[in-house]
Coordinates of C-alpha atoms in Angstrom, one line a residue:
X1 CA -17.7 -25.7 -28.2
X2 CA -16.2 -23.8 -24.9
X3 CA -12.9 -24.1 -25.9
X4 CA -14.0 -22.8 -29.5
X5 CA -15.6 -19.6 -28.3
X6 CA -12.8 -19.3 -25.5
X7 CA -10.2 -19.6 -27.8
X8 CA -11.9 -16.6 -29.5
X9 CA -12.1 -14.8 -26.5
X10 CA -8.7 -15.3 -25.7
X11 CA -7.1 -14.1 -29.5
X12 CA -8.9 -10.7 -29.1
X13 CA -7.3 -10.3 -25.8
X14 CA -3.9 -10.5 -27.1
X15 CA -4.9 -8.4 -30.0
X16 CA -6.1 -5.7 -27.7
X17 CA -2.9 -5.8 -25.3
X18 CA -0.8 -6.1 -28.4
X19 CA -2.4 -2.8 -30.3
X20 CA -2.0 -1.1 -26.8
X21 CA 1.8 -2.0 -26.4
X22 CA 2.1 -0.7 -30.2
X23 CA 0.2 2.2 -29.3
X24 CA 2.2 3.3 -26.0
X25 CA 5.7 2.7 -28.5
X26 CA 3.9 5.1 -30.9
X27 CA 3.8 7.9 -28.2
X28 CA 7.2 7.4 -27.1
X29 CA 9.3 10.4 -28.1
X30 CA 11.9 9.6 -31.0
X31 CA 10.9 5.9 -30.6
X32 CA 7.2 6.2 -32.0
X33 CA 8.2 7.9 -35.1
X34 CA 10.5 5.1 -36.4
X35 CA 7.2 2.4 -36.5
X36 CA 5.6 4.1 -39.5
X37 CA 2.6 5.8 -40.3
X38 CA 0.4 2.7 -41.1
X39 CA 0.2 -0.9 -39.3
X40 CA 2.3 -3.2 -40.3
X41 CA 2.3 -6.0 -38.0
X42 CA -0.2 -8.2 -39.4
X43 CA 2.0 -11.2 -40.3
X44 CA 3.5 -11.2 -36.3
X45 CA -0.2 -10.9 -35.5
X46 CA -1.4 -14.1 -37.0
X47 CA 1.8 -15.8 -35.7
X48 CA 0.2 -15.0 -32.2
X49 CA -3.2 -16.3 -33.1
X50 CA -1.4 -19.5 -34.3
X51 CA 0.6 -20.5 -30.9
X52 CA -2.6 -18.4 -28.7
X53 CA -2.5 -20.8 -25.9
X54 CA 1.4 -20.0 -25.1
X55 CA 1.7 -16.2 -25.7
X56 CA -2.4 -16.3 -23.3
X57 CA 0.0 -18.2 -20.6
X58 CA 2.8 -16.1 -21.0
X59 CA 0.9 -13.1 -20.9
X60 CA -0.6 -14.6 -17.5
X61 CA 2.7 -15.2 -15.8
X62 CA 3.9 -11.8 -16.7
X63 CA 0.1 -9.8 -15.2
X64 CA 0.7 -12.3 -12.4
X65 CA 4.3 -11.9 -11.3
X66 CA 4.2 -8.3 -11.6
X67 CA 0.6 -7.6 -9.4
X68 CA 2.3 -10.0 -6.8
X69 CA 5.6 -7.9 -6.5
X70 CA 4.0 -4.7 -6.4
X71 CA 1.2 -6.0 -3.6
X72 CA 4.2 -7.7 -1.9
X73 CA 6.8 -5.2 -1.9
X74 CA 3.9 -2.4 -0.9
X75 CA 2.9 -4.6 1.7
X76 CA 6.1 -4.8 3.1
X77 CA 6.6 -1.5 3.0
X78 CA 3.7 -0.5 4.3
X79 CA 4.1 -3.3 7.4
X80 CA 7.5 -2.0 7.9
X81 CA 6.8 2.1 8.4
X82 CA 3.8 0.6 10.8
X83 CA 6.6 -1.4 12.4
X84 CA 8.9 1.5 12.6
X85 CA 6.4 4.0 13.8
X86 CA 4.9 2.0 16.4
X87 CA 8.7 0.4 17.5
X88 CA 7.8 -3.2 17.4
X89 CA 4.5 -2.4 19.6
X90 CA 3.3 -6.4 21.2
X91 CA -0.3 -5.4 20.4
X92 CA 0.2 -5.2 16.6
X93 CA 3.1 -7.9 16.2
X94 CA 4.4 -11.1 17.5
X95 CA 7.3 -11.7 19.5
X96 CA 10.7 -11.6 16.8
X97 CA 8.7 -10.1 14.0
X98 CA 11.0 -9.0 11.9
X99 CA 10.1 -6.6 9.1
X100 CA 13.3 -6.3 7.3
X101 CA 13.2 -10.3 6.4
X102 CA 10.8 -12.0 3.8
X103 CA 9.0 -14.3 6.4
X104 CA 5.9 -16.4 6.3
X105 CA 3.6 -13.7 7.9
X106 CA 4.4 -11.3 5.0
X107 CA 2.9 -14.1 2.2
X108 CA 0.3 -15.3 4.9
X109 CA -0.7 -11.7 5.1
X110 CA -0.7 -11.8 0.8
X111 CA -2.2 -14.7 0.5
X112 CA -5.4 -13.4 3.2
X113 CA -5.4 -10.1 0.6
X114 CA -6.3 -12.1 -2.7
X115 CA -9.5 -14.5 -0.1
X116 CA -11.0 -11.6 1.2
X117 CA -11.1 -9.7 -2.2
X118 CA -12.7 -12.8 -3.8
X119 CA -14.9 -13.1 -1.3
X120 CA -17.3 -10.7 -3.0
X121 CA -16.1 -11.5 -6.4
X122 CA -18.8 -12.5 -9.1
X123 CA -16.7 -13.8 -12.3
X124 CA -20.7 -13.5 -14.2
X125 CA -21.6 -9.9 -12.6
X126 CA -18.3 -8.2 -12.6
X127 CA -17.3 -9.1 -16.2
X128 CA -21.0 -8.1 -17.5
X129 CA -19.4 -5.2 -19.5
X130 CA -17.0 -8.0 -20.9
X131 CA -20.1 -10.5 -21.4
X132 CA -22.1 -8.3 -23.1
X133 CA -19.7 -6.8 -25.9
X134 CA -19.1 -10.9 -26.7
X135 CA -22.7 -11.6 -26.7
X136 CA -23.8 -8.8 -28.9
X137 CA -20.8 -8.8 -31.2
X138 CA -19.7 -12.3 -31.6
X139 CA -23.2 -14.1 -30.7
X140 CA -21.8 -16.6 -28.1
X141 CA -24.6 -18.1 -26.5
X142 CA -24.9 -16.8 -22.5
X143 CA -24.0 -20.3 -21.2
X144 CA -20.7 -21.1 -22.8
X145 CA -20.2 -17.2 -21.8
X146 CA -20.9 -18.0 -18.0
X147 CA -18.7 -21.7 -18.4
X148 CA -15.9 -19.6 -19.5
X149 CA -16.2 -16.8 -16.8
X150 CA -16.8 -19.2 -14.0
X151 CA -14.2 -22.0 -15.0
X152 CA -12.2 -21.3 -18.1
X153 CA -10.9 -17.8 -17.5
X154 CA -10.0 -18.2 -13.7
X155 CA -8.9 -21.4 -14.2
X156 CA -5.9 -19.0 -16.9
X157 CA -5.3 -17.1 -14.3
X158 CA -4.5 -19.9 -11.7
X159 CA -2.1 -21.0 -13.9
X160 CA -0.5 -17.9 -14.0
X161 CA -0.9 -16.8 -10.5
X162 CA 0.6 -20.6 -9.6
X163 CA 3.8 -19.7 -11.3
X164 CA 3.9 -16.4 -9.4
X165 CA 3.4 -17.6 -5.7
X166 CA 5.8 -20.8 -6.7
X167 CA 8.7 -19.1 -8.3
X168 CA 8.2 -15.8 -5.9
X169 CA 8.1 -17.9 -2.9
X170 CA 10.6 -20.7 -3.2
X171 CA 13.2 -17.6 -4.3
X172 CA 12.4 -15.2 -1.5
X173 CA 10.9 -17.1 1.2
X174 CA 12.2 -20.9 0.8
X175 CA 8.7 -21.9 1.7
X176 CA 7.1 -25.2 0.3
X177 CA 5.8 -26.0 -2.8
X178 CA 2.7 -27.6 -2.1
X179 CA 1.6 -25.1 0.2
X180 CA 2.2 -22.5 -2.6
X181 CA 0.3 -24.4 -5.1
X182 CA -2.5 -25.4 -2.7
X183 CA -2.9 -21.3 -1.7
X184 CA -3.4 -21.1 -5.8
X185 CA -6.0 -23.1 -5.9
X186 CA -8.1 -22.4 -3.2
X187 CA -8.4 -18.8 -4.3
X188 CA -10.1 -20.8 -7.4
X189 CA -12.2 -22.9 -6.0
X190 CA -13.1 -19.8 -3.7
X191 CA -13.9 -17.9 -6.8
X192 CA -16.3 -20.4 -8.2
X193 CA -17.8 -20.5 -4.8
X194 CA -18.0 -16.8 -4.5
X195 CA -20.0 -17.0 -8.1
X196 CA -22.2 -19.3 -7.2
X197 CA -22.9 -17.9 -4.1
X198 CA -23.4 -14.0 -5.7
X199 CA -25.3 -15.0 -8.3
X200 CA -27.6 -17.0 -5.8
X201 CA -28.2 -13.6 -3.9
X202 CA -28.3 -11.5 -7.2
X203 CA -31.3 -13.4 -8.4
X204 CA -33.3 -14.9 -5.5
X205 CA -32.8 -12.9 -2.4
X206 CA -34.0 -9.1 -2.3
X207 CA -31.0 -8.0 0.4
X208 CA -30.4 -4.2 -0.7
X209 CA -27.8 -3.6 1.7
X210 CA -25.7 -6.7 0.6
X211 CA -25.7 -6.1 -3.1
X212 CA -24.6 -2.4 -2.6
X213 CA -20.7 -1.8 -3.2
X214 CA -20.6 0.3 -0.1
X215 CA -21.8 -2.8 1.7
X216 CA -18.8 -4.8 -0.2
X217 CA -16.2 -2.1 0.2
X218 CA -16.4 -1.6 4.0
X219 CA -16.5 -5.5 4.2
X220 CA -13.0 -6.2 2.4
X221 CA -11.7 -2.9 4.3
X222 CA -12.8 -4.2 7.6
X223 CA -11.8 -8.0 7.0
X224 CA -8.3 -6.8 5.2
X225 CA -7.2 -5.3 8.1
X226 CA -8.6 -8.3 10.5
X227 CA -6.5 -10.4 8.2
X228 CA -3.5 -8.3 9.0
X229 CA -3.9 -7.9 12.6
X230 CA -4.4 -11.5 13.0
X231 CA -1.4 -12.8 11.0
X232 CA 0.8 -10.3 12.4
X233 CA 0.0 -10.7 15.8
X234 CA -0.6 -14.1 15.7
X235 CA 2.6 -16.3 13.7
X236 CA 0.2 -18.2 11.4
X237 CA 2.0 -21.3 10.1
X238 CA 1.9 -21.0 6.2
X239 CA 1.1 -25.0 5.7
X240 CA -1.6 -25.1 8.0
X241 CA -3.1 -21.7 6.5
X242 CA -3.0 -23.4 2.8
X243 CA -4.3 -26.8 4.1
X244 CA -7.6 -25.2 5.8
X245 CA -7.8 -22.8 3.4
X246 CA -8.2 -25.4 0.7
X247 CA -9.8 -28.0 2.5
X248 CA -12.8 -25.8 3.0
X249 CA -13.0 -24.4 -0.2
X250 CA -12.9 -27.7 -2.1
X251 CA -15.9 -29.0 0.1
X252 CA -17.9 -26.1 -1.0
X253 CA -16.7 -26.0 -4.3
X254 CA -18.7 -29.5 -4.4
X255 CA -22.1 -27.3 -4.0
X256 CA -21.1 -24.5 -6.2
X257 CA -20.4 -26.5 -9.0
X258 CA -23.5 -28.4 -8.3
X259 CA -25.2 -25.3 -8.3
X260 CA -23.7 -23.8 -11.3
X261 CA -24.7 -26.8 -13.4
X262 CA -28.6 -26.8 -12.3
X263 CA -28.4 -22.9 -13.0
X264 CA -30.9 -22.2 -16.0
X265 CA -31.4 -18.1 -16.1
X266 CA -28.3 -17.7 -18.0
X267 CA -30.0 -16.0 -20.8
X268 CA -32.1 -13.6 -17.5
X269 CA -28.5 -12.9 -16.4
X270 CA -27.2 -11.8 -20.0
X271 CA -30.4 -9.4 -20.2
X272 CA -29.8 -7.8 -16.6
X273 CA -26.0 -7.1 -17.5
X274 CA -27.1 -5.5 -20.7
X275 CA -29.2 -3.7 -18.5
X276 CA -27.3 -3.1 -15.7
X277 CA -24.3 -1.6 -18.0
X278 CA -26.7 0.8 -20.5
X279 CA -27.6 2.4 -16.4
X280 CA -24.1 2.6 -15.9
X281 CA -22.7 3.9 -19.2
X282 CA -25.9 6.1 -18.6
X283 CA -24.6 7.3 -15.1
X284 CA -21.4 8.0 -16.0
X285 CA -21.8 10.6 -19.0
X286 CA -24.3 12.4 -16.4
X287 CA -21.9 12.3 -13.3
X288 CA -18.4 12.9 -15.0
X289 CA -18.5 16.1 -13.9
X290 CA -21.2 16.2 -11.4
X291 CA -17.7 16.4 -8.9
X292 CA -17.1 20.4 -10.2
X293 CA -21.0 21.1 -11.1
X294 CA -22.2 24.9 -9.8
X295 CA -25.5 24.9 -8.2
X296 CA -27.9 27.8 -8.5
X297 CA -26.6 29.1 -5.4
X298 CA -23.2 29.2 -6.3
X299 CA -23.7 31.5 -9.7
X300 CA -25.9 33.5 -7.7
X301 CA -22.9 35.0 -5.2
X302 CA -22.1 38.1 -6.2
X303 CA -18.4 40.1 -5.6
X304 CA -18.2 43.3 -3.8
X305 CA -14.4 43.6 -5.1
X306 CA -13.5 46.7 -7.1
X307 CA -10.4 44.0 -9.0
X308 CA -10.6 44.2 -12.5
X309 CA -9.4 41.8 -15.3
X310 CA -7.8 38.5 -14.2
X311 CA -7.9 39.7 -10.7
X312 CA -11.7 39.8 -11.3
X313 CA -12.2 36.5 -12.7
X314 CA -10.0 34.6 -10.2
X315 CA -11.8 36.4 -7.4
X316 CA -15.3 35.9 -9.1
X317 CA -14.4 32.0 -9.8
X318 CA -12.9 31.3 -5.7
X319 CA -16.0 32.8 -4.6
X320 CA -17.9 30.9 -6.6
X321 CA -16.8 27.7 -6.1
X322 CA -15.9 28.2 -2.5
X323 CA -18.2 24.7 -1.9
X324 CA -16.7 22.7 -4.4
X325 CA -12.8 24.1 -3.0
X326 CA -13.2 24.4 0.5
X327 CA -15.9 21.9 1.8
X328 CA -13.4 18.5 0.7
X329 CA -10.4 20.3 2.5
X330 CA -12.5 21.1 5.8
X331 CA -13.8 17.3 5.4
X332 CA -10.2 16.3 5.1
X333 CA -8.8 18.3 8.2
X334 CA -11.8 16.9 10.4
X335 CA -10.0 13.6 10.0
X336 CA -6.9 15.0 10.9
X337 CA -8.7 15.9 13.5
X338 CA -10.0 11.9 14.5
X339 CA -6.7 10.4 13.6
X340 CA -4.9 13.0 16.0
X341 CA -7.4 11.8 18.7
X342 CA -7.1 7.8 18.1
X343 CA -3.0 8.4 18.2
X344 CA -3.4 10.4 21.3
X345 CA -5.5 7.2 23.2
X346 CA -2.4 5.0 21.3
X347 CA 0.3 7.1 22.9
X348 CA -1.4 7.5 26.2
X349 CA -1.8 3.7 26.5
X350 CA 1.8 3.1 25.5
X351 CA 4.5 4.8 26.9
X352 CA 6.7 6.6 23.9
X353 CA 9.5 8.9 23.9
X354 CA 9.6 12.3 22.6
X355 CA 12.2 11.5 19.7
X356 CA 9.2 9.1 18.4
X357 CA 6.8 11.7 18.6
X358 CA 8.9 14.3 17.0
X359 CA 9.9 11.8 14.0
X360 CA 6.1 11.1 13.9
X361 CA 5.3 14.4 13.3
X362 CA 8.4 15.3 11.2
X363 CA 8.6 12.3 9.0
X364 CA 4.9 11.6 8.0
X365 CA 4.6 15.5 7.4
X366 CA 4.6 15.1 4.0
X367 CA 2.0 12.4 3.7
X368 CA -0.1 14.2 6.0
X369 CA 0.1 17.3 3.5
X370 CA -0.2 15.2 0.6
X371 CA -3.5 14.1 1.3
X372 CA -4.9 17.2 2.4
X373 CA -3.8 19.5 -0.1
X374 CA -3.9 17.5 -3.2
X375 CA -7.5 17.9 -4.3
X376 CA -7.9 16.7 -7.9
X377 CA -11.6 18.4 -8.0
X378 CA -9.9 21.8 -7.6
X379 CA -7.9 21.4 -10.6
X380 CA -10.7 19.5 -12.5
X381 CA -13.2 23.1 -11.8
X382 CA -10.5 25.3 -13.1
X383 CA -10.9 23.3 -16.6
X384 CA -14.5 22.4 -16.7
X385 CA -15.7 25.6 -15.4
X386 CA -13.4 27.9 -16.8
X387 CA -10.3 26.9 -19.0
X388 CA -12.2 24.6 -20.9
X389 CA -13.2 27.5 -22.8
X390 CA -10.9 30.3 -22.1
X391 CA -8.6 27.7 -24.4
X392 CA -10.8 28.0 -27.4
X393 CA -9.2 31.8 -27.5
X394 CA -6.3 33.4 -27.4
X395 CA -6.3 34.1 -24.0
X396 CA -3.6 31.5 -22.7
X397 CA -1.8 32.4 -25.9
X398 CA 0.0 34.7 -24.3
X399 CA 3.2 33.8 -21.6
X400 CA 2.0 36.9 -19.3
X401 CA -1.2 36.1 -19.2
X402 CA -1.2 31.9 -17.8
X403 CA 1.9 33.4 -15.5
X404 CA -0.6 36.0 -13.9
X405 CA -3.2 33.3 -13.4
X406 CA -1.4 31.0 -11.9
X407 CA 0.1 33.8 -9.3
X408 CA -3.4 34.5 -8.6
X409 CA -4.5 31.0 -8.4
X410 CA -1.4 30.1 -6.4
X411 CA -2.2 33.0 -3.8
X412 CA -5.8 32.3 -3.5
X413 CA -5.3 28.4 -3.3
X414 CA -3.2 29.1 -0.1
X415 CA -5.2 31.1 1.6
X416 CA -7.6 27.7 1.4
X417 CA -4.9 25.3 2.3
X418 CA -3.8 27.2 5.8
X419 CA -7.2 25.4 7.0
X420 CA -5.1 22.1 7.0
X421 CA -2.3 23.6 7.6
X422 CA -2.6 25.5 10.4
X423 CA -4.9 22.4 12.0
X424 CA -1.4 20.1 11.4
X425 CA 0.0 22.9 13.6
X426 CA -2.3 23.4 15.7
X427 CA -2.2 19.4 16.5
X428 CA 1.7 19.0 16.7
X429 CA 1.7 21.8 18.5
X430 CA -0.6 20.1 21.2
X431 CA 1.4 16.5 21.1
X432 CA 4.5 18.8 21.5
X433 CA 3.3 20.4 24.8
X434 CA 1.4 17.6 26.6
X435 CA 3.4 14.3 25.6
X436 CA 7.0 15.7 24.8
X437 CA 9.7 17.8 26.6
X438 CA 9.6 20.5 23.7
X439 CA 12.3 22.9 23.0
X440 CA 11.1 25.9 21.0
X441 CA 14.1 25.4 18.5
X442 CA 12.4 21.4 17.5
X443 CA 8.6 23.0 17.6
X444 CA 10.1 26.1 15.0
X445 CA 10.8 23.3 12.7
X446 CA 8.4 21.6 12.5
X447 CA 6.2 24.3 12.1
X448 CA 8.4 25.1 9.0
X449 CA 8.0 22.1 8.1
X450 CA 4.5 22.0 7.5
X451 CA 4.1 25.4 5.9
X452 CA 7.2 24.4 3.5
X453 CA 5.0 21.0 2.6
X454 CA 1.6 23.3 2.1
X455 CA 3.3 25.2 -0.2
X456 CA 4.3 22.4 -2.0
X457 CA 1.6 20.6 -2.7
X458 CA -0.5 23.5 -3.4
X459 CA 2.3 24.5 -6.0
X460 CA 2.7 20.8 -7.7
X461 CA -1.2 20.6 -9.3
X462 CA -0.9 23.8 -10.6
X463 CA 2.8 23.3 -12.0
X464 CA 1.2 19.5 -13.3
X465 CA -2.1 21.3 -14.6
X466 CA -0.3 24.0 -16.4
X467 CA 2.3 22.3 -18.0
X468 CA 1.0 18.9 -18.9
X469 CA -2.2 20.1 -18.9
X470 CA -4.3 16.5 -17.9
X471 CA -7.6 16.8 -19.2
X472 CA -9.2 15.7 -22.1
X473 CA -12.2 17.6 -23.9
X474 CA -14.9 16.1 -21.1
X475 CA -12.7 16.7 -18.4
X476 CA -11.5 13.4 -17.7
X477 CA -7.9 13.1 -16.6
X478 CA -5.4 11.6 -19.4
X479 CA -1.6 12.4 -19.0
X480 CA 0.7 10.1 -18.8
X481 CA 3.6 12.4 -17.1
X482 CA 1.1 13.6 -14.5
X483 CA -0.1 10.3 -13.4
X484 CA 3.4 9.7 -13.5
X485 CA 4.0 12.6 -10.7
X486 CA 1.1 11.5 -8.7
X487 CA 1.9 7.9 -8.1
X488 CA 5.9 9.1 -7.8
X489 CA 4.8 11.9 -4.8
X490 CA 2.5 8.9 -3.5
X491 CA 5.3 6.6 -2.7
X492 CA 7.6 8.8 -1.8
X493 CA 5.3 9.9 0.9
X494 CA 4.1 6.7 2.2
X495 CA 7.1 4.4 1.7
X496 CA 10.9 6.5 1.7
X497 CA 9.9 9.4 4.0
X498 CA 8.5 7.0 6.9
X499 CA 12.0 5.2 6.1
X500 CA 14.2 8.2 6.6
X501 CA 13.4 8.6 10.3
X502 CA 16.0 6.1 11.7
X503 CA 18.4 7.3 8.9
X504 CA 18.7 11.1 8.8
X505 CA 18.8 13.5 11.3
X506 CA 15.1 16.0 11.3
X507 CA 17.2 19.3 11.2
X508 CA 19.4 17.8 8.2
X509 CA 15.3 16.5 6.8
X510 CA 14.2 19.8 7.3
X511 CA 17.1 21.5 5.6
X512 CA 17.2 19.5 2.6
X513 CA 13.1 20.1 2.2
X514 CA 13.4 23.8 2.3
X515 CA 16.1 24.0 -0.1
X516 CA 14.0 21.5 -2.6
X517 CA 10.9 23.1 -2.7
X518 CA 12.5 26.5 -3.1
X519 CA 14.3 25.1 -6.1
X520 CA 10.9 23.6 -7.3
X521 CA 8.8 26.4 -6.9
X522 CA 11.3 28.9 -8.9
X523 CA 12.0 26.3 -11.5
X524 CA 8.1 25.5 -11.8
X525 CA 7.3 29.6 -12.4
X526 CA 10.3 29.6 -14.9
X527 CA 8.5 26.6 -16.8
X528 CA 5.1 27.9 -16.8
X529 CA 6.1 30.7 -17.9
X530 CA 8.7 29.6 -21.1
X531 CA 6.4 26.6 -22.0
X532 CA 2.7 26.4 -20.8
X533 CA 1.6 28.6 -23.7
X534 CA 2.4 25.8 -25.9
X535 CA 1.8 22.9 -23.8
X536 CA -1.6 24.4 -22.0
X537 CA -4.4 23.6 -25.0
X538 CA -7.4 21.4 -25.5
X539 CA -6.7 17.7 -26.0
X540 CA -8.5 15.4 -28.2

């Protein structure tokens, strides 16, 4: 009867991954229009109902392969700036570490990622969204719901994940087999024990603090980077790690199942899901926007400036939302702040040269800038509180008019960003005097440097917000080519500038950035202006 219901399970999965493929094809430019105006793949669809079990593992393989390469190749990256930055530093890595190889420490290191996040994995509590829509629209009874979230689903994804670590590991690290397949399945077994273990807690044990996600979160931050000390700076045999790791988890897999089978509240657990999810789906439609929502003392500020027109309204909207704008940036900046003062105690400890200093400063510029100035709640208030129904008009009709607001905008957002900027300053400027023999001609640039980035990416949400406009009609974010921008200015800030400080000379760095977001920020005024009238609406 489990394999029934799973197999039921497992045909609306493919249907809804099939019909989101077709959809995504449908909104490709000069592709889309070519499938037709009506469905007509009914006839492949019942094909892929027939031979399910394949096209489920195939589907696997693919979700598997392709998570493991991006956490792999992101880890590496990631392990390799840290490398870089801190040259090889003993206290992080072991002797002959070698960042630019594929060696045992980098899968080790994987491998410790997927334990620790299934640590405080629940296959019955996390998939009670899931659990519910099955229960209440296909009446499967809540134990063959739990037997197929505790054994038969994972057990899917082992065999997926199995050909991942095996084909993966044998091609790029020429590590063994067994110890591949072994890793596989103790992240199984540890699942099912994590279950069990959960669901104990859930139901019999009143710990607040443990069943809060903060509690969770700060435990997989805190044990992640534990894992990645220890592996690092410790060579961890890859055998000996899958061995233990297995050998534990199969002796308490022996209680868990145990426990799972004498479990009789699966009908209590199907009831508090339903529960738990009306809260949340509750929760959410009142905090969507609770991010950008005035308080009574916001709309009660009142302007003493004698601007009329747009003028007025982008001075009556900055000093209105001068919380919701300013407070995340000055939260922001007083981690600068701590981070400046843990890398001080870092440096002081260890004896660097200025040339790693300077690259420090020069080369992670852009991150640095990144993640202070690119607040999405400042472009989310401009649409909720204002846009949202400026749109309805004719307003942004006119070219003239969303060109003037966005000069405004643009001029009044920077006078808010030179609180992180000038505190990046203010802090290389310090590192420059007391750890480096500074030259004024090396400080000016830098300095450039991080006005240039400040400019930037105070420009880019207001270029992205104005010409793709993101939003939907409840303010949730829902644009492809933006996301698009955000995760392509995300890794080009963590993973190729860090890269570019043993290649390219600063000066050369510095020249190249000027001229690029001079380019930028003409060709992004030339766009707003020719196109955003058309592109800048409501979307359903």
């Amino acid at each position: 009867m489990n394999l029934k219901y799973f197999s039921l399970i497992e045909k609306i999965k493919l249907t809804e991954v099939f019909n989101s493929v077709i959809r995504i094809i449908r909104k490709t430019p000069l592709i889309g229009k070519h499938l037709g105006s009506f469905y007509k793949f009914k006839n492949f669809k019942n094909f892929i109902y027939k031979l399910y079990p394949i096209f489920s593992v195939i589907w696997q393989i693919i979700k598997s392969t392709v998570l493991f390469l991006i956490v792999l190749f992101s880890l590496k990256a990631i392990i390799s700036t840290i490398y870089n930055i801190t040259d090889g530093s003993p206290i992080l890595f072991y002797k002959n570490f070698d960042p630019n190889s594929f060696n045992d420490s980098f899968l080790v290191t994987l491998f410790g990622f997927y334990l620790v996040l299934d640590l405080f994995r629940n296959n019955l509590i996390d998939n009670g969204y899931i659990i519910v829509d099955y229960y209440k629209f296909f009446n499967i009874d809540p134990f063959n719901l739990s037997i197929i979230f505790i054994y038969l689903r994972p057990l899917l994804v082992t065999i997926g994940r199995t050909f991942a670590f095996v084909v993966i590991g044998t091609w790029l690290f020429n590590v063994n087999i067994i110890s591949l397949i072994l890793v596989s399945i103790a992240i199984l077994l540890l699942e099912i024990n994590a279950t069990a273990f959960w669901t104990h807690i859930n139901f019999f044990h009143s710990c607040s603090f443990i069943n809060k996600e903060s509690f969770d979160g700060i435990c997989v931050i805190v044990l992640i980077l534990l894992n990645t000390f220890l592996t690092l700076r410790f060579r961890v045999n890859l055998e000996i790690f899958a061995i233990v790791c297995f050998i534990i988890n199969a002796i308490m897999a022996i209680f868990a199942i145990r426990y799972i089978k004498n479990f009789n509240s699966y009908d209590l657990l199907i009831e508090n899901s339903i529960t738990n999810y009306n809260n949340a789906m509750i929760g959410i439609e009142d905090s969507s926007n609770n991010d950008v929502k005035l308080k009574d003392k916001d709309t009660k500020e009142k302007s003493t400036s004698k601007s009329k027109g747009f003028e007025y309204l982008n001075d009556m909207f900055f000093l209105r939302h001068k919380r919701i704008l300013r407070k995340p940036v000055i939260i922001k900046t007083l981690i600068l702040f701590a981070v400046a003062v843990v890398f001080f105690i870092f440096i002081s400890i260890k004896d660097v040269d200025d040339k790693f200093i300077n690259n420090t400063f020069t080369f992670m510029t852009p991150l640095f800038m990144y993640l202070l100035c690119k607040q999405k709640n400042i472009i989310k208030s401009f649409y909720v509180n204002c846009d949202s129904s400026l749109l309805y008009y004719g307003f942004y009709k006119e070219k003239k008019n969303i060109l003037k607001m966005f000069l405004l905008r643009a001029k009044s957002l920077l006078k808010i960003m030179l609180i992180p900027s000038l505190s990046l300053i203010l802090i290389y400027l310090f590192f420059a005097i007391t750890k480096t023999k500074y030259d004024i001609s090396t400080m000016l640039f830098n300095i450039v440097l991080i006005i240039l980035n400040g400019i930037f990416f105070t420009i880019l949400p207001l270029f992205q917000y104005y010409v793709f406009q993101p939003f939907n009609q409840d303010g949730n974010e829902n644009s492809f080519m933006s996301s698009l921008i955000d995760f392509g200015m995300y890794y080009f800030c963590i993973f190729v500038t860090p890269k570019l400080a043993g290649s390219m000379n600063a000066r050369i760095y510095l020249i190249a950035t000027s001229v690029f977001i001079l380019f930028f920020t003409i060709i992004a005024i030339i766009l707003i202006y020719m196109i955003s009238h058309k592109t800048f609406k409501i979307k359903s």
